[in-house]
Amino acid sequence: MLKLQQDHPVGIPNGVDAHPPEEPSHPDGSSSSQRPLATPRLREGLGFRPTSGISTPQYSSRAAAKANSPLPDANGLGWPAKSTHLRLNATAEERADREKKLSSAVRTILECLGEDPDREGLLKTPERYAKALLWMTRGYEERLADIINDAVFEEDHDEMVIVRDIDISSLCEHHLVPFTGKIAIAYIPNKLVLGLSKLARIAEVFSRRLQVQERLTKQVALAVQEAINPRGVAVVMEATHMCMTMRGVQKPGAITVTSCMLGCFRTQQKTREEFLTLIKGR
């Protein structure tokens, strides 16, 4: 979990200098800026894929504000994957080609399973599954900047805001099978509040991508943090994973719980305990 400090820019992990010193020139007089750029270091502990998409530490809140977006991505996508921009900006013809390509891949899968894709029950399955999979991953086509839109309001409220029991369905990126559960999101405002439905919609956008629960939990928390810069954000998610219940270890009823605490929820035990007590109450 990301530990935020007031004197440290949001989006840059502790231990990373937000303004690193200039590198000295080489003995031959050439500067380091003339050398080929080195491979970026992996940012451990944040749960994002640094080699396939934009990782959170590369952006600060100042950079996001400059891009006129409440999120650390100039396009408002929120940590897009490698091909997210291609899907977001696809034309109608490109969308049709993508669906056709995916349908062909599903037909190949059916053949590899030992089935007959031309029998009556499976004749239209490739097209159906292609459409269903694109729908279940529609989060790649939604801009978080549009989701939040103008639902940020000035309000002199400094007590905890919680939206709990938000139903979540996503696809495990390891096996492409579903995991489902509930998520609770809380924050303590700092002069700004976010429309309540936007908390659920932020969770929905990230869940409609290939995910692992740990990353999903952190992405939701960091998106809220970047959007309104509250005093703190807390997210807890409970989910059941089909990759554990219908294959592998086959343990129905096993529940995975993940959390992410930012700001005062991480630094103040009483605040954290109040949140955990409220989300357990019925």
PDB file of C-alpha atoms in Angstrom:
ATOM      1  CA  MET A   1       0.000   0.000   0.000  1.00  0.00           C
ATOM      2  CA  LEU A   2       1.149   3.492  -0.836  1.00  0.00           C
ATOM      3  CA  LYS A   3       2.161   5.670   2.081  1.00  0.00           C
ATOM      4  CA  LEU A   4       1.460   9.321   1.351  1.00  0.00           C
ATOM      5  CA  GLN A   5       3.130  12.256   3.034  1.00  0.00           C
ATOM      6  CA  GLN A   6       2.017  15.855   2.864  1.00  0.00           C
ATOM      7  CA  ASP A   7       5.388  17.030   1.610  1.00  0.00           C
ATOM      8  CA  HIS A   8       5.599  14.351  -1.058  1.00  0.00           C
ATOM      9  CA  PRO A   9       3.809  14.737  -4.438  1.00  0.00           C
ATOM     10  CA  VAL A  10       0.839  12.431  -4.948  1.00  0.00           C
ATOM     11  CA  GLY A  11       1.609   9.694  -7.475  1.00  0.00           C
ATOM     12  CA  ILE A  12       5.355   9.536  -6.687  1.00  0.00           C
ATOM     13  CA  PRO A  13       6.298   6.790  -4.205  1.00  0.00           C
ATOM     14  CA  ASN A  14       8.317   7.546  -1.106  1.00  0.00           C
ATOM     15  CA  GLY A  15      12.011   7.075  -1.599  1.00  0.00           C
ATOM     16  CA  VAL A  16      11.887   8.499  -5.143  1.00  0.00           C
ATOM     17  CA  ASP A  17      13.208  12.028  -5.478  1.00  0.00           C
ATOM     18  CA  ALA A  18      10.588  14.121  -7.276  1.00  0.00           C
ATOM     19  CA  HIS A  19      13.387  16.476  -8.464  1.00  0.00           C
ATOM     20  CA  PRO A  20      16.533  14.351  -8.923  1.00  0.00           C
ATOM     21  CA  PRO A  21      19.857  16.198  -9.282  1.00  0.00           C
ATOM     22  CA  GLU A  22      21.353  16.690 -12.702  1.00  0.00           C
ATOM     23  CA  GLU A  23      23.826  14.025 -13.783  1.00  0.00           C
ATOM     24  CA  PRO A  24      27.432  15.170 -14.225  1.00  0.00           C
ATOM     25  CA  SER A  25      28.971  15.378 -17.671  1.00  0.00           C
ATOM     26  CA  HIS A  26      31.289  12.634 -18.879  1.00  0.00           C
ATOM     27  CA  PRO A  27      35.045  13.110 -19.066  1.00  0.00           C
ATOM     28  CA  ASP A  28      34.812  13.527 -22.851  1.00  0.00           C
ATOM     29  CA  GLY A  29      32.526  16.532 -22.340  1.00  0.00           C
ATOM     30  CA  SER A  30      29.310  14.847 -23.462  1.00  0.00           C
ATOM     31  CA  SER A  31      26.327  15.052 -21.189  1.00  0.00           C
ATOM     32  CA  SER A  32      24.288  12.106 -19.983  1.00  0.00           C
ATOM     33  CA  SER A  33      21.266  13.489 -21.871  1.00  0.00           C
ATOM     34  CA  GLN A  34      23.057  12.575 -25.123  1.00  0.00           C
ATOM     35  CA  ARG A  35      23.239   8.902 -24.199  1.00  0.00           C
ATOM     36  CA  PRO A  36      20.423   6.463 -25.089  1.00  0.00           C
ATOM     37  CA  LEU A  37      17.809   6.377 -22.358  1.00  0.00           C
ATOM     38  CA  ALA A  38      18.191   3.475 -19.962  1.00  0.00           C
ATOM     39  CA  THR A  39      15.417   0.994 -19.342  1.00  0.00           C
ATOM     40  CA  PRO A  40      13.084   2.430 -16.649  1.00  0.00           C
ATOM     41  CA  ARG A  41      13.440   0.840 -13.247  1.00  0.00           C
ATOM     42  CA  LEU A  42      10.636  -1.377 -12.056  1.00  0.00           C
ATOM     43  CA  ARG A  43       8.505   0.332  -9.444  1.00  0.00           C
ATOM     44  CA  GLU A  44       7.905  -2.329  -6.855  1.00  0.00           C
ATOM     45  CA  GLY A  45       4.934  -2.420  -4.496  1.00  0.00           C
ATOM     46  CA  LEU A  46       2.348  -0.408  -6.452  1.00  0.00           C
ATOM     47  CA  GLY A  47       0.658  -3.298  -8.227  1.00  0.00           C
ATOM     48  CA  PHE A  48       0.762  -1.865 -11.756  1.00  0.00           C
ATOM     49  CA  ARG A  49       2.461  -3.399 -14.782  1.00  0.00           C
ATOM     50  CA  PRO A  50       5.360  -1.036 -15.574  1.00  0.00           C
ATOM     51  CA  THR A  51       6.380  -2.801 -18.784  1.00  0.00           C
ATOM     52  CA  SER A  52       2.979  -2.908 -20.514  1.00  0.00           C
ATOM     53  CA  GLY A  53       1.326   0.377 -19.573  1.00  0.00           C
ATOM     54  CA  ILE A  54       1.614   3.655 -17.732  1.00  0.00           C
ATOM     55  CA  SER A  55       2.519   3.098 -14.090  1.00  0.00           C
ATOM     56  CA  THR A  56       1.304   5.557 -11.489  1.00  0.00           C
ATOM     57  CA  PRO A  57       4.697   6.774 -10.175  1.00  0.00           C
ATOM     58  CA  GLN A  58       5.607   8.301 -13.541  1.00  0.00           C
ATOM     59  CA  TYR A  59       2.986  11.025 -13.094  1.00  0.00           C
ATOM     60  CA  SER A  60       2.451  13.646 -10.431  1.00  0.00           C
ATOM     61  CA  SER A  61      -0.724  15.530  -9.581  1.00  0.00           C
ATOM     62  CA  ARG A  62       0.815  18.669 -11.116  1.00  0.00           C
ATOM     63  CA  ALA A  63       1.263  16.840 -14.410  1.00  0.00           C
ATOM     64  CA  ALA A  64      -2.330  15.611 -14.271  1.00  0.00           C
ATOM     65  CA  ALA A  65      -3.637  19.117 -13.608  1.00  0.00           C
ATOM     66  CA  LYS A  66      -1.621  20.432 -16.542  1.00  0.00           C
ATOM     67  CA  ALA A  67      -3.326  17.865 -18.777  1.00  0.00           C
ATOM     68  CA  ASN A  68      -6.718  19.096 -17.524  1.00  0.00           C
ATOM     69  CA  SER A  69      -7.485  15.663 -16.112  1.00  0.00           C
ATOM     70  CA  PRO A  70      -8.145  14.656 -12.489  1.00  0.00           C
ATOM     71  CA  LEU A  71      -6.213  11.437 -13.109  1.00  0.00           C
ATOM     72  CA  PRO A  72      -2.515  10.653 -13.729  1.00  0.00           C
ATOM     73  CA  ASP A  73      -3.052   9.956 -17.437  1.00  0.00           C
ATOM     74  CA  ALA A  74      -3.351  12.623 -20.087  1.00  0.00           C
ATOM     75  CA  ASN A  75      -6.260  10.790 -21.726  1.00  0.00           C
ATOM     76  CA  GLY A  76      -8.119  10.178 -18.491  1.00  0.00           C
ATOM     77  CA  LEU A  77      -7.887   6.418 -18.902  1.00  0.00           C
ATOM     78  CA  GLY A  78      -6.276   5.686 -15.556  1.00  0.00           C
ATOM     79  CA  TRP A  79      -3.175   3.538 -16.071  1.00  0.00           C
ATOM     80  CA  PRO A  80      -3.919   2.174 -19.542  1.00  0.00           C
ATOM     81  CA  ALA A  81      -2.470  -1.109 -20.765  1.00  0.00           C
ATOM     82  CA  LYS A  82      -0.353  -1.477 -23.894  1.00  0.00           C
ATOM     83  CA  SER A  83      -3.158  -1.428 -26.491  1.00  0.00           C
ATOM     84  CA  THR A  84      -5.809   0.507 -24.566  1.00  0.00           C
ATOM     85  CA  HIS A  85      -5.476   3.658 -26.678  1.00  0.00           C
ATOM     86  CA  LEU A  86      -5.924   1.638 -29.872  1.00  0.00           C
ATOM     87  CA  ARG A  87      -9.189   0.211 -28.588  1.00  0.00           C
ATOM     88  CA  LEU A  88     -10.410   3.524 -27.201  1.00  0.00           C
ATOM     89  CA  ASN A  89      -9.878   5.406 -30.466  1.00  0.00           C
ATOM     90  CA  ALA A  90     -10.887   2.605 -32.864  1.00  0.00           C
ATOM     91  CA  THR A  91     -13.146   3.395 -35.794  1.00  0.00           C
ATOM     92  CA  ALA A  92     -16.293   1.377 -36.522  1.00  0.00           C
ATOM     93  CA  GLU A  93     -14.378  -0.581 -39.155  1.00  0.00           C
ATOM     94  CA  GLU A  94     -11.547  -1.332 -36.749  1.00  0.00           C
ATOM     95  CA  ARG A  95     -14.027  -2.471 -34.099  1.00  0.00           C
ATOM     96  CA  ALA A  96     -15.640  -4.862 -36.584  1.00  0.00           C
ATOM     97  CA  ASP A  97     -12.229  -6.234 -37.582  1.00  0.00           C
ATOM     98  CA  ARG A  98     -11.322  -6.752 -33.908  1.00  0.00           C
ATOM     99  CA  GLU A  99     -14.543  -8.636 -33.234  1.00  0.00           C
ATOM    100  CA  LYS A 100     -14.027 -10.808 -36.328  1.00  0.00           C
ATOM    101  CA  LYS A 101     -10.454 -11.607 -35.290  1.00  0.00           C
ATOM    102  CA  LEU A 102     -11.597 -12.514 -31.781  1.00  0.00           C
ATOM    103  CA  SER A 103     -14.386 -14.729 -33.152  1.00  0.00           C
ATOM    104  CA  SER A 104     -11.852 -16.592 -35.266  1.00  0.00           C
ATOM    105  CA  ALA A 105      -9.703 -17.162 -32.191  1.00  0.00           C
ATOM    106  CA  VAL A 106     -12.675 -18.564 -30.254  1.00  0.00           C
ATOM    107  CA  ARG A 107     -13.422 -20.956 -33.131  1.00  0.00           C
ATOM    108  CA  THR A 108      -9.831 -22.192 -32.917  1.00  0.00           C
ATOM    109  CA  ILE A 109     -10.259 -22.733 -29.163  1.00  0.00           C
ATOM    110  CA  LEU A 110     -13.372 -24.845 -29.760  1.00  0.00           C
ATOM    111  CA  GLU A 111     -11.502 -26.983 -32.271  1.00  0.00           C
ATOM    112  CA  CYS A 112      -8.604 -27.435 -29.831  1.00  0.00           C
ATOM    113  CA  LEU A 113     -11.088 -28.565 -27.172  1.00  0.00           C
ATOM    114  CA  GLY A 114     -12.209 -31.376 -29.485  1.00  0.00           C
ATOM    115  CA  GLU A 115     -15.518 -29.774 -30.404  1.00  0.00           C
ATOM    116  CA  ASP A 116     -17.189 -29.148 -33.739  1.00  0.00           C
ATOM    117  CA  PRO A 117     -17.666 -25.379 -34.223  1.00  0.00           C
ATOM    118  CA  ASP A 118     -20.109 -26.087 -37.054  1.00  0.00           C
ATOM    119  CA  ARG A 119     -22.663 -28.032 -35.037  1.00  0.00           C
ATOM    120  CA  GLU A 120     -25.929 -26.281 -34.245  1.00  0.00           C
ATOM    121  CA  GLY A 121     -25.241 -25.455 -30.590  1.00  0.00           C
ATOM    122  CA  LEU A 122     -21.826 -23.905 -31.314  1.00  0.00           C
ATOM    123  CA  LEU A 123     -22.458 -22.374 -34.713  1.00  0.00           C
ATOM    124  CA  LYS A 124     -22.750 -18.810 -33.415  1.00  0.00           C
ATOM    125  CA  THR A 125     -20.784 -19.275 -30.193  1.00  0.00           C
ATOM    126  CA  PRO A 126     -17.592 -17.605 -31.514  1.00  0.00           C
ATOM    127  CA  GLU A 127     -19.492 -14.427 -32.385  1.00  0.00           C
ATOM    128  CA  ARG A 128     -21.461 -14.503 -29.125  1.00  0.00           C
ATOM    129  CA  TYR A 129     -18.391 -14.979 -26.996  1.00  0.00           C
ATOM    130  CA  ALA A 130     -16.443 -12.295 -28.848  1.00  0.00           C
ATOM    131  CA  LYS A 131     -19.210  -9.756 -28.161  1.00  0.00           C
ATOM    132  CA  ALA A 132     -19.532 -10.902 -24.548  1.00  0.00           C
ATOM    133  CA  LEU A 133     -15.791 -10.678 -23.890  1.00  0.00           C
ATOM    134  CA  LEU A 134     -15.572  -7.206 -25.384  1.00  0.00           C
ATOM    135  CA  TRP A 135     -18.491  -6.143 -23.179  1.00  0.00           C
ATOM    136  CA  MET A 136     -16.947  -7.670 -20.055  1.00  0.00           C
ATOM    137  CA  THR A 137     -13.741  -5.713 -20.736  1.00  0.00           C
ATOM    138  CA  ARG A 138     -15.397  -2.448 -21.764  1.00  0.00           C
ATOM    139  CA  GLY A 139     -13.418  -0.642 -19.069  1.00  0.00           C
ATOM    140  CA  TYR A 140     -10.651  -0.319 -21.654  1.00  0.00           C
ATOM    141  CA  GLU A 141     -12.969   1.947 -23.660  1.00  0.00           C
ATOM    142  CA  GLU A 142     -14.078   4.239 -20.836  1.00  0.00           C
ATOM    143  CA  ARG A 143     -12.256   7.413 -19.879  1.00  0.00           C
ATOM    144  CA  LEU A 144     -12.242   8.017 -16.155  1.00  0.00           C
ATOM    145  CA  ALA A 145     -12.171  11.741 -16.829  1.00  0.00           C
ATOM    146  CA  ASP A 146     -15.558  11.345 -18.532  1.00  0.00           C
ATOM    147  CA  ILE A 147     -16.859   9.103 -15.747  1.00  0.00           C
ATOM    148  CA  ILE A 148     -15.993  11.665 -13.053  1.00  0.00           C
ATOM    149  CA  ASN A 149     -16.897  14.530 -15.374  1.00  0.00           C
ATOM    150  CA  ASP A 150     -17.937  17.577 -13.299  1.00  0.00           C
ATOM    151  CA  ALA A 151     -19.223  15.624 -10.282  1.00  0.00           C
ATOM    152  CA  VAL A 152     -16.682  17.247  -7.949  1.00  0.00           C
ATOM    153  CA  PHE A 153     -18.223  19.731  -5.525  1.00  0.00           C
ATOM    154  CA  GLU A 154     -16.923  22.148  -2.938  1.00  0.00           C
ATOM    155  CA  GLU A 155     -18.349  21.198   0.440  1.00  0.00           C
ATOM    156  CA  ASP A 156     -17.284  22.005   3.982  1.00  0.00           C
ATOM    157  CA  HIS A 157     -17.550  18.420   5.203  1.00  0.00           C
ATOM    158  CA  ASP A 158     -14.651  16.818   7.034  1.00  0.00           C
ATOM    159  CA  GLU A 159     -16.172  13.538   8.206  1.00  0.00           C
ATOM    160  CA  MET A 160     -15.923  10.109   6.648  1.00  0.00           C
ATOM    161  CA  VAL A 161     -17.875   9.294   3.477  1.00  0.00           C
ATOM    162  CA  ILE A 162     -18.465   5.596   2.772  1.00  0.00           C
ATOM    163  CA  VAL A 163     -20.135   3.721  -0.053  1.00  0.00           C
ATOM    164  CA  ARG A 164     -20.135   0.017   0.740  1.00  0.00           C
ATOM    165  CA  ASP A 165     -21.484  -3.242  -0.684  1.00  0.00           C
ATOM    166  CA  ILE A 166     -20.743  -2.264  -4.289  1.00  0.00           C
ATOM    167  CA  ASP A 167     -21.105  -5.424  -6.386  1.00  0.00           C
ATOM    168  CA  ILE A 168     -18.067  -6.120  -8.534  1.00  0.00           C
ATOM    169  CA  SER A 169     -17.460  -8.631 -11.346  1.00  0.00           C
ATOM    170  CA  SER A 170     -14.155  -8.923 -13.136  1.00  0.00           C
ATOM    171  CA  LEU A 171     -11.982 -11.367 -15.083  1.00  0.00           C
ATOM    172  CA  CYS A 172      -8.851 -12.845 -13.562  1.00  0.00           C
ATOM    173  CA  GLU A 173      -5.998 -12.046 -15.931  1.00  0.00           C
ATOM    174  CA  HIS A 174      -4.240 -15.329 -15.117  1.00  0.00           C
ATOM    175  CA  HIS A 175      -7.024 -17.706 -16.231  1.00  0.00           C
ATOM    176  CA  LEU A 176      -9.648 -15.427 -17.829  1.00  0.00           C
ATOM    177  CA  VAL A 177     -12.341 -16.713 -15.472  1.00  0.00           C
ATOM    178  CA  PRO A 178     -14.553 -14.474 -13.311  1.00  0.00           C
ATOM    179  CA  PHE A 179     -14.115 -13.310  -9.761  1.00  0.00           C
ATOM    180  CA  THR A 180     -17.004 -11.571  -8.042  1.00  0.00           C
ATOM    181  CA  GLY A 181     -17.548  -9.802  -4.757  1.00  0.00           C
ATOM    182  CA  LYS A 182     -18.189  -6.505  -3.027  1.00  0.00           C
ATOM    183  CA  ILE A 183     -16.093  -3.406  -2.514  1.00  0.00           C
ATOM    184  CA  ALA A 184     -16.298  -0.622   0.083  1.00  0.00           C
ATOM    185  CA  ILE A 185     -14.837   2.818  -0.640  1.00  0.00           C
ATOM    186  CA  ALA A 186     -14.332   5.583   1.921  1.00  0.00           C
ATOM    187  CA  TYR A 187     -12.628   8.962   1.989  1.00  0.00           C
ATOM    188  CA  ILE A 188     -12.370  11.976   4.259  1.00  0.00           C
ATOM    189  CA  PRO A 189     -12.915  15.151   2.202  1.00  0.00           C
ATOM    190  CA  ASN A 190     -10.489  18.022   1.981  1.00  0.00           C
ATOM    191  CA  LYS A 191     -12.896  20.785   0.851  1.00  0.00           C
ATOM    192  CA  LEU A 192     -14.045  18.658  -2.119  1.00  0.00           C
ATOM    193  CA  VAL A 193     -16.563  15.812  -2.337  1.00  0.00           C
ATOM    194  CA  LEU A 194     -17.197  13.382  -5.171  1.00  0.00           C
ATOM    195  CA  GLY A 195     -20.650  12.401  -6.428  1.00  0.00           C
ATOM    196  CA  LEU A 196     -21.578   9.171  -4.638  1.00  0.00           C
ATOM    197  CA  SER A 197     -22.382   7.265  -7.824  1.00  0.00           C
ATOM    198  CA  LYS A 198     -18.921   8.118  -9.158  1.00  0.00           C
ATOM    199  CA  LEU A 199     -17.299   5.942  -6.499  1.00  0.00           C
ATOM    200  CA  ALA A 200     -19.239   2.953  -7.788  1.00  0.00           C
ATOM    201  CA  ARG A 201     -18.517   3.881 -11.396  1.00  0.00           C
ATOM    202  CA  ILE A 202     -14.773   4.178 -10.733  1.00  0.00           C
ATOM    203  CA  ALA A 203     -14.839   0.658  -9.291  1.00  0.00           C
ATOM    204  CA  GLU A 204     -16.859  -0.531 -12.291  1.00  0.00           C
ATOM    205  CA  VAL A 205     -14.426   0.902 -14.832  1.00  0.00           C
ATOM    206  CA  PHE A 206     -11.419  -0.837 -13.298  1.00  0.00           C
ATOM    207  CA  SER A 207     -13.270  -4.111 -12.740  1.00  0.00           C
ATOM    208  CA  ARG A 208     -14.186  -4.261 -16.430  1.00  0.00           C
ATOM    209  CA  ARG A 209     -10.571  -4.955 -17.340  1.00  0.00           C
ATOM    210  CA  LEU A 210      -8.381  -8.025 -16.972  1.00  0.00           C
ATOM    211  CA  GLN A 211      -7.407  -7.802 -13.324  1.00  0.00           C
ATOM    212  CA  VAL A 212      -5.967  -9.229 -10.177  1.00  0.00           C
ATOM    213  CA  GLN A 213      -7.813  -8.260  -7.016  1.00  0.00           C
ATOM    214  CA  GLU A 214      -4.772  -6.653  -5.411  1.00  0.00           C
ATOM    215  CA  ARG A 215      -4.260  -4.242  -8.297  1.00  0.00           C
ATOM    216  CA  LEU A 216      -7.967  -3.519  -8.660  1.00  0.00           C
ATOM    217  CA  THR A 217      -8.173  -2.465  -5.008  1.00  0.00           C
ATOM    218  CA  LYS A 218      -5.222  -0.085  -5.322  1.00  0.00           C
ATOM    219  CA  GLN A 219      -6.328   1.411  -8.621  1.00  0.00           C
ATOM    220  CA  VAL A 220      -9.703   2.372  -7.158  1.00  0.00           C
ATOM    221  CA  ALA A 221      -8.063   3.969  -4.109  1.00  0.00           C
ATOM    222  CA  LEU A 222      -5.486   5.902  -6.124  1.00  0.00           C
ATOM    223  CA  ALA A 223      -8.089   7.108  -8.635  1.00  0.00           C
ATOM    224  CA  VAL A 224     -10.162   8.642  -5.827  1.00  0.00           C
ATOM    225  CA  GLN A 225      -7.010  10.132  -4.294  1.00  0.00           C
ATOM    226  CA  GLU A 226      -6.000  11.745  -7.568  1.00  0.00           C
ATOM    227  CA  ALA A 227      -9.513  12.978  -8.341  1.00  0.00           C
ATOM    228  CA  ILE A 228     -10.216  15.077  -5.227  1.00  0.00           C
ATOM    229  CA  ASN A 229      -7.058  14.872  -3.095  1.00  0.00           C
ATOM    230  CA  PRO A 230      -8.893  13.991   0.137  1.00  0.00           C
ATOM    231  CA  ARG A 231      -7.250  13.653   3.542  1.00  0.00           C
ATOM    232  CA  GLY A 232      -7.352   9.903   3.104  1.00  0.00           C
ATOM    233  CA  VAL A 233      -8.860   7.043   1.109  1.00  0.00           C
ATOM    234  CA  ALA A 234      -9.697   3.493   2.192  1.00  0.00           C
ATOM    235  CA  VAL A 235     -10.813   0.598   0.005  1.00  0.00           C
ATOM    236  CA  VAL A 236     -11.638  -2.958   1.081  1.00  0.00           C
ATOM    237  CA  MET A 237     -12.691  -5.682  -1.331  1.00  0.00           C
ATOM    238  CA  GLU A 238     -13.969  -9.205  -0.692  1.00  0.00           C
ATOM    239  CA  ALA A 239     -14.266 -11.600  -3.619  1.00  0.00           C
ATOM    240  CA  THR A 240     -14.649 -15.223  -4.627  1.00  0.00           C
ATOM    241  CA  HIS A 241     -12.395 -16.403  -7.456  1.00  0.00           C
ATOM    242  CA  MET A 242     -13.589 -19.059  -9.879  1.00  0.00           C
ATOM    243  CA  CYS A 243      -9.975 -20.026 -10.519  1.00  0.00           C
ATOM    244  CA  MET A 244      -9.947 -21.313  -6.926  1.00  0.00           C
ATOM    245  CA  THR A 245     -13.410 -22.873  -6.858  1.00  0.00           C
ATOM    246  CA  MET A 246     -13.839 -24.658 -10.221  1.00  0.00           C
ATOM    247  CA  ARG A 247     -10.228 -25.578 -11.009  1.00  0.00           C
ATOM    248  CA  GLY A 248      -6.903 -26.065  -9.300  1.00  0.00           C
ATOM    249  CA  VAL A 249      -7.302 -26.268  -5.539  1.00  0.00           C
ATOM    250  CA  GLN A 250     -11.139 -26.348  -5.863  1.00  0.00           C
ATOM    251  CA  LYS A 251     -12.088 -24.684  -2.582  1.00  0.00           C
ATOM    252  CA  PRO A 252     -15.647 -23.321  -2.869  1.00  0.00           C
ATOM    253  CA  GLY A 253     -16.468 -20.676  -0.294  1.00  0.00           C
ATOM    254  CA  ALA A 254     -12.929 -19.313  -0.003  1.00  0.00           C
ATOM    255  CA  ILE A 255     -13.008 -15.508   0.128  1.00  0.00           C
ATOM    256  CA  THR A 256     -10.088 -13.211  -0.701  1.00  0.00           C
ATOM    257  CA  VAL A 257      -9.919  -9.880   1.145  1.00  0.00           C
ATOM    258  CA  THR A 258      -7.705  -7.016  -0.005  1.00  0.00           C
ATOM    259  CA  SER A 259      -7.366  -3.457   1.254  1.00  0.00           C
ATOM    260  CA  CYS A 260      -5.634  -0.217   0.425  1.00  0.00           C
ATOM    261  CA  MET A 261      -5.289   2.603   2.948  1.00  0.00           C
ATOM    262  CA  LEU A 262      -3.988   6.025   1.947  1.00  0.00           C
ATOM    263  CA  GLY A 263      -3.378   9.189   3.914  1.00  0.00           C
ATOM    264  CA  CYS A 264      -4.967   9.407   7.361  1.00  0.00           C
ATOM    265  CA  PHE A 265      -6.484   5.943   7.040  1.00  0.00           C
ATOM    266  CA  ARG A 266      -2.963   4.555   6.951  1.00  0.00           C
ATOM    267  CA  THR A 267      -1.366   6.827   9.536  1.00  0.00           C
ATOM    268  CA  GLN A 268      -4.192   7.082  12.100  1.00  0.00           C
ATOM    269  CA  GLN A 269      -5.294   3.866  13.761  1.00  0.00           C
ATOM    270  CA  LYS A 270      -8.563   5.276  15.144  1.00  0.00           C
ATOM    271  CA  THR A 271      -9.658   6.464  11.700  1.00  0.00           C
ATOM    272  CA  ARG A 272      -8.847   3.102  10.206  1.00  0.00           C
ATOM    273  CA  GLU A 273     -10.700   1.251  12.960  1.00  0.00           C
ATOM    274  CA  GLU A 274     -13.772   3.466  12.544  1.00  0.00           C
ATOM    275  CA  PHE A 275     -13.878   2.640   8.839  1.00  0.00           C
ATOM    276  CA  LEU A 276     -13.490  -1.097   9.378  1.00  0.00           C
ATOM    277  CA  THR A 277     -16.202  -1.051  12.055  1.00  0.00           C
ATOM    278  CA  LEU A 278     -18.655   0.858   9.841  1.00  0.00           C
ATOM    279  CA  ILE A 279     -18.282  -1.420   6.819  1.00  0.00           C
ATOM    280  CA  LYS A 280     -18.869  -4.510   8.963  1.00  0.00           C
ATOM    281  CA  GLY A 281     -22.036  -3.119  10.564  1.00  0.00           C
ATOM    282  CA  ARG A 282     -25.396  -4.119   9.146  1.00  0.00           C
TER     283      ARG A 282
END
